[in-house]
Amino acid sequence: MTNHWIDLKNSDCIMIMGSNAAENHPMSFKYVTQAMDNGAILINVDPRFTRTSAKADLFAQIRPGTDIAFINGLIRYAIENGYYHEAYVRNYTNALCKINEGFDFTDGLFTGYDAASKSYADKSTWQYQKDGDNNVFADDLDDPDCAFQLLRNHVSRYTPEVVSQITGVSESRFLEIAEAYVKGTYQDDKVGTIMYAMGWTQHTTGVQNIRAFSILQLLLGNMGRAGGGVNALRGESNVQGSTDHGLLSHLLPGYLKAPAASDQTLADYLTRVTPANINGDKSVNYWKNTKKFVVSLLKDYYGESATAENDFLFNNLPKTSGDYSHMALFKAMDEGIIKGLICMGQNPAVGGPNAEHERS
């Protein structure tokens, strides 16, 4: 999450999708209530009418799996009506970056798709126009090659009528929500936040759900501000703390990937896990700093004993040799490999992504 729970009280408008915060995350909802006491509007979009819905100023009952169409409709509403924070969009997003002229998006497919292998064999057009090592920027948001215009063209199909047909939400209710959230939070003196949980992430399109939210918040200038952001409430016992502290099988502290048995040296590990800079040294690629992060962690573990000469004692770290994730463990139980389970603070019989298999 980009903000913290206490910060929710600073919001002027709160939209909750994919979450029943009032019932499942009551401590977060405490601060939602404080915001509402200060005049904030609460919007809830959900297939079910929940306790959160009962507290909301505006509720929309959406068809399951149609969230992206709803958010794309809000993005279109913002762009077509000029309800976006232009200074923020110009200075703090990639909206002015000109996209490679060979890139296209037709019938739901990007350029480079290979029908035979059902995969993207050529991603060479998936980048910005370049001038040497530098990205090429448009002078204005009206430039047809800039990212802003590609976004505008893409969401142009999501009119209130189309959104209503796809989601089942009436046009009038959709427009009420659009006015409250989009028109109501793009100004300098207003801010809106979005809250979600596993009702958004446990989809085949879960990543795209979050991307759509992020795009909307960037357009409105709601990122990096008190009372704003895109905020995950999670759905399992202490999943955030487990992740942050490196207690999960696939991560070290700091969200660094766990070493595999094949990583015999630090160099092997870095080659495997560090993403390439597709835009060179100027790439907006946070994880290009993976080496710095890992070395810092190892020095924190082993102090002065961790040196370049001994590979910063990288081989002291445990190496993974299999899949120890949630569903893989239940598969191993089903196959008789794991004979027993001690379960604390969690109910996998109802809380996992394949509860029927977990119960069996």
Short mmCIF file of C-alpha atoms in Angstrom, two decimals:
data_model
loop_
_atom_site.label_atom_id
_atom_site.label_comp_id
_atom_site.label_asym_id
_atom_site.label_seq_id
_atom_site.Cartn_x
_atom_site.Cartn_y
_atom_site.Cartn_z
CA MET A 1 0.00 0.00 0.00
CA THR A 2 1.19 3.51 -0.74
CA ASN A 3 -0.19 5.13 2.41
CA HIS A 4 -0.97 3.88 5.91
CA TRP A 5 -4.27 3.24 7.61
CA ILE A 6 -4.17 6.29 9.86
CA ASP A 7 -3.74 8.45 6.75
CA LEU A 8 -7.18 7.38 5.50
CA LYS A 9 -8.68 10.00 7.80
CA ASN A 10 -7.15 12.73 5.61
CA SER A 11 -9.11 11.73 2.51
CA ASP A 12 -11.96 13.72 0.97
CA CYS A 13 -13.35 10.75 -0.94
CA ILE A 14 -12.76 7.04 -0.37
CA MET A 15 -13.59 4.37 -2.94
CA ILE A 16 -13.57 0.75 -1.80
CA MET A 17 -13.62 -2.05 -4.38
CA GLY A 18 -12.78 -5.71 -3.84
CA SER A 19 -12.94 -5.28 -0.08
CA ASN A 20 -15.43 -5.40 2.76
CA ALA A 21 -13.32 -3.20 5.01
CA ALA A 22 -16.03 -2.45 7.56
CA GLU A 23 -16.29 -6.14 8.47
CA ASN A 24 -12.94 -7.67 7.49
CA HIS A 25 -10.57 -4.80 8.34
CA PRO A 26 -12.39 -2.87 11.06
CA MET A 27 -9.24 -1.09 12.26
CA SER A 28 -8.83 0.46 8.81
CA PHE A 29 -12.49 1.41 8.74
CA LYS A 30 -12.04 3.31 11.98
CA TYR A 31 -10.11 5.93 10.00
CA VAL A 32 -12.58 5.83 7.12
CA THR A 33 -15.24 6.76 9.66
CA GLN A 34 -13.08 9.62 10.93
CA ALA A 35 -12.75 10.91 7.37
CA MET A 36 -16.52 10.71 6.90
CA ASP A 37 -17.00 12.64 10.14
CA ASN A 38 -14.90 15.36 8.50
CA GLY A 39 -17.11 15.39 5.40
CA ALA A 40 -15.52 12.70 3.22
CA ILE A 41 -17.66 10.71 0.79
CA LEU A 42 -17.51 6.90 0.91
CA ILE A 43 -18.08 4.96 -2.33
CA ASN A 44 -18.41 1.19 -2.41
CA VAL A 45 -18.46 -0.87 -5.61
CA ASP A 46 -19.04 -4.57 -4.97
CA PRO A 47 -21.01 -7.54 -6.35
CA ARG A 48 -22.45 -8.02 -2.84
CA PHE A 49 -24.20 -5.63 -0.49
CA THR A 50 -21.95 -5.78 2.57
CA ARG A 51 -21.53 -3.89 5.84
CA THR A 52 -19.23 -1.54 3.95
CA SER A 53 -22.02 -0.97 1.42
CA ALA A 54 -24.42 -0.18 4.25
CA LYS A 55 -22.08 2.58 5.46
CA ALA A 56 -21.42 4.01 1.98
CA ASP A 57 -22.82 7.28 0.63
CA LEU A 58 -22.82 5.74 -2.86
CA PHE A 59 -23.07 2.02 -3.61
CA ALA A 60 -22.87 0.32 -7.01
CA GLN A 61 -23.61 -3.40 -7.38
CA ILE A 62 -21.24 -4.55 -10.10
CA ARG A 63 -21.16 -7.82 -12.01
CA PRO A 64 -18.24 -10.00 -10.85
CA GLY A 65 -15.14 -9.61 -12.99
CA THR A 66 -16.13 -6.32 -14.65
CA ASP A 67 -14.06 -4.01 -12.44
CA ILE A 68 -11.64 -2.94 -15.19
CA ALA A 69 -14.48 -1.73 -17.41
CA PHE A 70 -15.79 0.33 -14.49
CA ILE A 71 -12.41 1.92 -13.77
CA ASN A 72 -11.69 2.51 -17.47
CA GLY A 73 -15.01 4.35 -17.60
CA LEU A 74 -13.81 6.61 -14.78
CA ILE A 75 -10.51 7.18 -16.62
CA ARG A 76 -12.42 8.15 -19.77
CA TYR A 77 -14.67 10.47 -17.74
CA ALA A 78 -11.60 12.21 -16.30
CA ILE A 79 -9.88 12.69 -19.66
CA GLU A 80 -12.90 13.70 -21.74
CA ASN A 81 -14.13 16.21 -19.19
CA GLY A 82 -10.73 17.65 -18.34
CA TYR A 83 -10.98 16.40 -14.76
CA TYR A 84 -7.33 15.41 -14.48
CA HIS A 85 -4.49 17.18 -12.70
CA GLU A 86 -2.57 18.42 -15.74
CA ALA A 87 0.51 19.73 -13.93
CA TYR A 88 0.86 16.45 -12.04
CA VAL A 89 0.33 14.37 -15.19
CA ARG A 90 2.92 16.40 -17.12
CA ASN A 91 5.60 16.36 -14.45
CA TYR A 92 5.17 13.10 -12.56
CA THR A 93 3.97 10.51 -15.09
CA ASN A 94 5.07 9.17 -18.47
CA ALA A 95 2.11 10.84 -20.21
CA LEU A 96 4.35 12.97 -22.49
CA CYS A 97 6.65 10.09 -23.48
CA LYS A 98 6.30 9.30 -27.17
CA ILE A 99 5.66 5.62 -27.85
CA ASN A 100 7.47 3.59 -30.50
CA GLU A 101 5.72 4.17 -33.82
CA GLY A 102 5.56 0.44 -34.50
CA PHE A 103 3.53 -0.28 -31.36
CA ASP A 104 -0.15 -1.08 -31.76
CA PHE A 105 -3.00 -2.54 -29.77
CA THR A 106 -5.71 -4.12 -31.87
CA ASP A 107 -8.43 -6.59 -30.89
CA GLY A 108 -6.97 -6.96 -27.41
CA LEU A 109 -3.47 -7.89 -28.58
CA PHE A 110 -0.22 -5.94 -28.59
CA THR A 111 2.15 -6.00 -31.52
CA GLY A 112 4.51 -8.96 -31.65
CA TYR A 113 1.94 -11.63 -30.82
CA ASP A 114 2.61 -15.07 -32.29
CA ALA A 115 -0.63 -17.01 -32.76
CA ALA A 116 1.15 -20.35 -33.15
CA SER A 117 2.88 -20.23 -29.77
CA LYS A 118 0.18 -18.06 -28.18
CA SER A 119 2.85 -15.76 -26.79
CA TYR A 120 4.57 -12.46 -27.54
CA ALA A 121 7.61 -13.47 -29.57
CA ASP A 122 8.70 -9.91 -30.40
CA LYS A 123 8.49 -7.12 -27.82
CA SER A 124 10.85 -4.73 -29.60
CA THR A 125 8.08 -2.15 -30.14
CA TRP A 126 7.12 -2.13 -26.47
CA GLN A 127 9.14 0.96 -25.62
CA TYR A 128 9.40 4.70 -25.96
CA GLN A 129 10.82 6.54 -28.94
CA LYS A 130 14.52 7.14 -28.36
CA ASP A 131 17.02 9.89 -29.12
CA GLY A 132 20.25 8.13 -28.33
CA ASP A 133 19.86 6.94 -24.74
CA ASN A 134 17.11 9.42 -23.95
CA ASN A 135 13.36 9.07 -24.22
CA VAL A 136 11.62 11.43 -26.64
CA PHE A 137 8.99 13.65 -25.03
CA ALA A 138 6.07 15.32 -26.76
CA ASP A 139 5.64 19.06 -26.37
CA ASP A 140 1.98 18.69 -25.54
CA LEU A 141 -0.51 16.11 -24.32
CA ASP A 142 -2.32 16.39 -27.68
CA ASP A 143 0.56 14.69 -29.53
CA PRO A 144 -0.93 11.51 -31.09
CA ASP A 145 2.20 9.47 -30.28
CA CYS A 146 2.37 10.26 -26.57
CA ALA A 147 1.30 7.80 -23.87
CA PHE A 148 -1.55 10.07 -22.80
CA GLN A 149 -3.20 9.93 -26.22
CA LEU A 150 -2.76 6.17 -26.48
CA LEU A 151 -4.52 5.87 -23.14
CA ARG A 152 -7.23 8.26 -24.30
CA ASN A 153 -7.85 6.25 -27.45
CA HIS A 154 -7.92 2.98 -25.55
CA VAL A 155 -10.51 4.06 -22.95
CA SER A 156 -12.64 6.01 -25.45
CA ARG A 157 -14.87 2.93 -25.89
CA TYR A 158 -15.89 2.94 -22.21
CA THR A 159 -18.77 5.38 -22.39
CA PRO A 160 -21.30 5.41 -19.53
CA GLU A 161 -23.63 3.37 -21.73
CA VAL A 162 -20.99 0.70 -22.43
CA VAL A 163 -19.89 0.63 -18.78
CA SER A 164 -23.50 0.06 -17.77
CA GLN A 165 -23.94 -2.74 -20.31
CA ILE A 166 -20.79 -4.52 -19.11
CA THR A 167 -21.01 -3.97 -15.35
CA GLY A 168 -24.75 -3.85 -14.72
CA VAL A 169 -24.42 -0.52 -12.90
CA SER A 170 -26.93 2.05 -14.13
CA GLU A 171 -25.60 4.99 -16.13
CA SER A 172 -26.96 7.42 -13.57
CA ARG A 173 -25.24 5.70 -10.66
CA PHE A 174 -21.97 5.41 -12.60
CA LEU A 175 -22.07 9.14 -13.35
CA GLU A 176 -22.82 9.93 -9.70
CA ILE A 177 -19.72 8.02 -8.67
CA ALA A 178 -17.64 9.58 -11.45
CA GLU A 179 -18.63 13.07 -10.34
CA ALA A 180 -17.99 12.33 -6.67
CA TYR A 181 -14.62 10.66 -7.13
CA VAL A 182 -13.14 12.02 -10.35
CA LYS A 183 -14.49 15.56 -10.39
CA GLY A 184 -14.35 15.67 -6.61
CA THR A 185 -10.67 14.81 -6.10
CA TYR A 186 -8.59 16.09 -9.03
CA GLN A 187 -8.28 19.64 -7.66
CA ASP A 188 -5.27 20.79 -5.65
CA ASP A 189 -7.27 21.14 -2.43
CA LYS A 190 -8.98 17.73 -2.61
CA VAL A 191 -7.66 14.18 -2.47
CA GLY A 192 -9.11 10.70 -2.86
CA THR A 193 -7.95 7.24 -1.85
CA ILE A 194 -8.75 3.77 -3.14
CA MET A 195 -8.92 0.67 -0.94
CA TYR A 196 -8.96 -2.93 -2.13
CA ALA A 197 -8.31 -6.46 -0.90
CA MET A 198 -8.43 -10.01 -2.24
CA GLY A 199 -11.69 -9.31 -4.05
CA TRP A 200 -9.45 -7.58 -6.56
CA THR A 201 -6.28 -9.63 -6.45
CA GLN A 202 -7.72 -13.15 -6.71
CA HIS A 203 -8.62 -12.80 -10.38
CA THR A 204 -6.81 -13.91 -13.51
CA THR A 205 -6.76 -10.16 -14.24
CA GLY A 206 -5.77 -9.13 -10.71
CA VAL A 207 -2.63 -7.28 -11.80
CA GLN A 208 -4.57 -5.32 -14.40
CA ASN A 209 -7.18 -4.38 -11.80
CA ILE A 210 -4.47 -2.69 -9.74
CA ARG A 211 -2.88 -1.09 -12.83
CA ALA A 212 -6.22 0.47 -13.76
CA PHE A 213 -6.59 1.91 -10.25
CA SER A 214 -3.03 3.25 -10.39
CA ILE A 215 -3.59 4.98 -13.73
CA LEU A 216 -6.75 6.64 -12.41
CA GLN A 217 -4.96 7.88 -9.28
CA LEU A 218 -2.05 9.27 -11.30
CA LEU A 219 -4.42 11.15 -13.61
CA LEU A 220 -6.14 12.71 -10.62
CA GLY A 221 -2.87 13.59 -8.89
CA ASN A 222 -3.80 11.44 -5.92
CA MET A 223 -0.47 9.61 -5.56
CA GLY A 224 2.18 10.74 -3.09
CA ARG A 225 -0.29 12.82 -1.12
CA ALA A 226 -1.77 12.57 2.36
CA GLY A 227 -5.22 11.03 2.08
CA GLY A 228 -4.52 9.57 -1.35
CA GLY A 229 -2.87 6.51 -2.82
CA VAL A 230 -3.81 2.95 -3.73
CA ASN A 231 -4.11 0.95 -0.55
CA ALA A 232 -4.23 -2.83 -0.20
CA LEU A 233 -5.89 -4.23 2.91
CA ARG A 234 -4.74 -7.79 2.22
CA GLY A 235 -6.80 -10.85 3.08
CA GLU A 236 -4.81 -13.23 5.25
CA SER A 237 -3.42 -13.13 8.77
CA ASN A 238 -0.35 -10.86 8.86
CA VAL A 239 0.50 -11.38 5.20
CA GLN A 240 2.02 -7.90 4.96
CA GLY A 241 4.23 -8.37 8.00
CA SER A 242 5.33 -11.80 6.77
CA THR A 243 6.27 -10.26 3.44
CA ASP A 244 8.06 -7.24 4.87
CA HIS A 245 10.16 -9.36 7.23
CA GLY A 246 11.13 -12.02 4.70
CA LEU A 247 9.24 -14.88 6.32
CA LEU A 248 7.87 -16.22 3.04
CA SER A 249 9.57 -19.00 1.11
CA HIS A 250 10.32 -16.97 -2.02
CA LEU A 251 11.55 -13.73 -0.46
CA LEU A 252 14.36 -12.29 1.63
CA PRO A 253 13.68 -9.15 3.71
CA GLY A 254 13.11 -6.14 1.49
CA TYR A 255 11.22 -8.10 -1.19
CA LEU A 256 14.45 -9.56 -2.58
CA LYS A 257 14.04 -12.91 -4.31
CA ALA A 258 15.24 -15.94 -2.38
CA PRO A 259 18.41 -17.63 -3.70
CA ALA A 260 17.92 -20.89 -5.59
CA ALA A 261 20.09 -23.99 -5.41
CA SER A 262 21.53 -23.06 -8.81
CA ASP A 263 22.88 -19.75 -7.47
CA GLN A 264 26.39 -20.87 -6.53
CA THR A 265 27.73 -17.31 -6.30
CA LEU A 266 26.35 -13.84 -5.73
CA ALA A 267 27.02 -13.15 -9.42
CA ASP A 268 24.88 -16.16 -10.40
CA TYR A 269 22.06 -14.88 -8.22
CA LEU A 270 22.24 -11.34 -9.57
CA THR A 271 22.29 -12.55 -13.17
CA ARG A 272 19.12 -14.54 -12.55
CA VAL A 273 17.05 -12.02 -10.61
CA THR A 274 18.12 -8.52 -11.72
CA PRO A 275 15.80 -7.18 -14.45
CA ALA A 276 17.41 -5.71 -17.54
CA ASN A 277 17.39 -1.96 -18.16
CA ILE A 278 15.49 -1.83 -21.45
CA ASN A 279 16.06 1.93 -21.55
CA GLY A 280 19.72 1.84 -20.53
CA ASP A 281 21.01 3.65 -17.47
CA LYS A 282 18.07 6.07 -17.60
CA SER A 283 15.56 3.23 -17.22
CA VAL A 284 12.93 3.76 -14.54
CA ASN A 285 13.83 0.39 -13.08
CA TYR A 286 13.99 0.31 -9.30
CA TRP A 287 15.23 -3.27 -9.18
CA LYS A 288 18.31 -2.49 -11.25
CA ASN A 289 19.71 -1.71 -7.78
CA THR A 290 19.30 -5.32 -6.65
CA LYS A 291 23.04 -5.75 -6.06
CA LYS A 292 23.12 -2.74 -3.73
CA PHE A 293 20.12 -4.05 -1.82
CA VAL A 294 21.52 -7.57 -1.42
CA VAL A 295 24.99 -6.42 -0.39
CA SER A 296 23.43 -4.04 2.14
CA LEU A 297 21.37 -6.90 3.58
CA LEU A 298 24.38 -9.23 3.80
CA LYS A 299 26.48 -6.55 5.50
CA ASP A 300 23.67 -6.01 7.97
CA TYR A 301 23.60 -9.76 8.66
CA TYR A 302 27.33 -10.42 8.90
CA GLY A 303 28.90 -7.02 9.60
CA GLU A 304 32.59 -6.59 8.84
CA SER A 305 32.90 -10.29 8.01
CA ALA A 306 30.99 -9.72 4.76
CA THR A 307 33.51 -8.54 2.16
CA ALA A 308 33.81 -8.53 -1.60
CA GLU A 309 36.57 -11.14 -1.34
CA ASN A 310 34.26 -13.71 0.27
CA ASP A 311 31.21 -12.79 -1.85
CA PHE A 312 29.74 -10.97 1.16
CA LEU A 313 29.09 -14.46 2.64
CA PHE A 314 26.29 -14.97 0.12
CA ASN A 315 26.53 -18.75 0.44
CA ASN A 316 25.51 -18.53 4.09
CA LEU A 317 21.98 -17.86 2.87
CA PRO A 318 19.67 -20.89 2.57
CA LYS A 319 18.87 -21.92 -1.02
CA THR A 320 15.46 -23.05 -2.24
CA SER A 321 15.16 -26.24 -4.26
CA GLY A 322 11.43 -26.47 -4.85
CA ASP A 323 8.08 -24.74 -4.62
CA TYR A 324 7.10 -23.99 -1.03
CA SER A 325 4.20 -21.65 -1.80
CA HIS A 326 0.72 -21.98 -0.32
CA MET A 327 -0.94 -24.22 -2.92
CA ALA A 328 2.21 -26.28 -3.50
CA LEU A 329 2.18 -27.29 0.17
CA PHE A 330 -1.40 -28.52 -0.08
CA LYS A 331 -0.54 -30.40 -3.25
CA ALA A 332 2.27 -32.11 -1.34
CA MET A 333 -0.17 -33.00 1.45
CA ASP A 334 -2.59 -34.44 -1.10
CA GLU A 335 0.21 -36.58 -2.53
CA GLY A 336 1.27 -37.81 0.91
CA ILE A 337 4.64 -36.07 0.88
CA ILE A 338 3.71 -33.84 3.83
CA LYS A 339 2.15 -35.88 6.64
CA GLY A 340 0.87 -33.13 8.93
CA LEU A 341 0.15 -29.42 9.28
CA ILE A 342 0.33 -27.04 12.23
CA CYS A 343 -1.88 -24.09 11.30
CA MET A 344 -1.88 -20.87 13.34
CA GLY A 345 -3.77 -17.66 12.65
CA GLN A 346 -5.22 -18.87 9.36
CA ASN A 347 -8.17 -20.93 8.09
CA PRO A 348 -7.14 -22.45 4.74
CA ALA A 349 -10.42 -24.39 4.56
CA VAL A 350 -12.15 -21.17 3.56
CA GLY A 351 -9.37 -18.62 3.06
CA GLY A 352 -7.31 -19.99 0.17
CA PRO A 353 -7.62 -19.60 -3.60
CA ASN A 354 -8.78 -23.24 -4.03
CA ALA A 355 -10.59 -24.02 -0.81
CA GLU A 356 -12.19 -27.24 -2.11
CA HIS A 357 -8.77 -28.71 -2.91
CA GLU A 358 -7.35 -27.52 0.41
CA ARG A 359 -10.17 -29.18 2.36
CA SER A 360 -9.74 -32.44 0.46
#
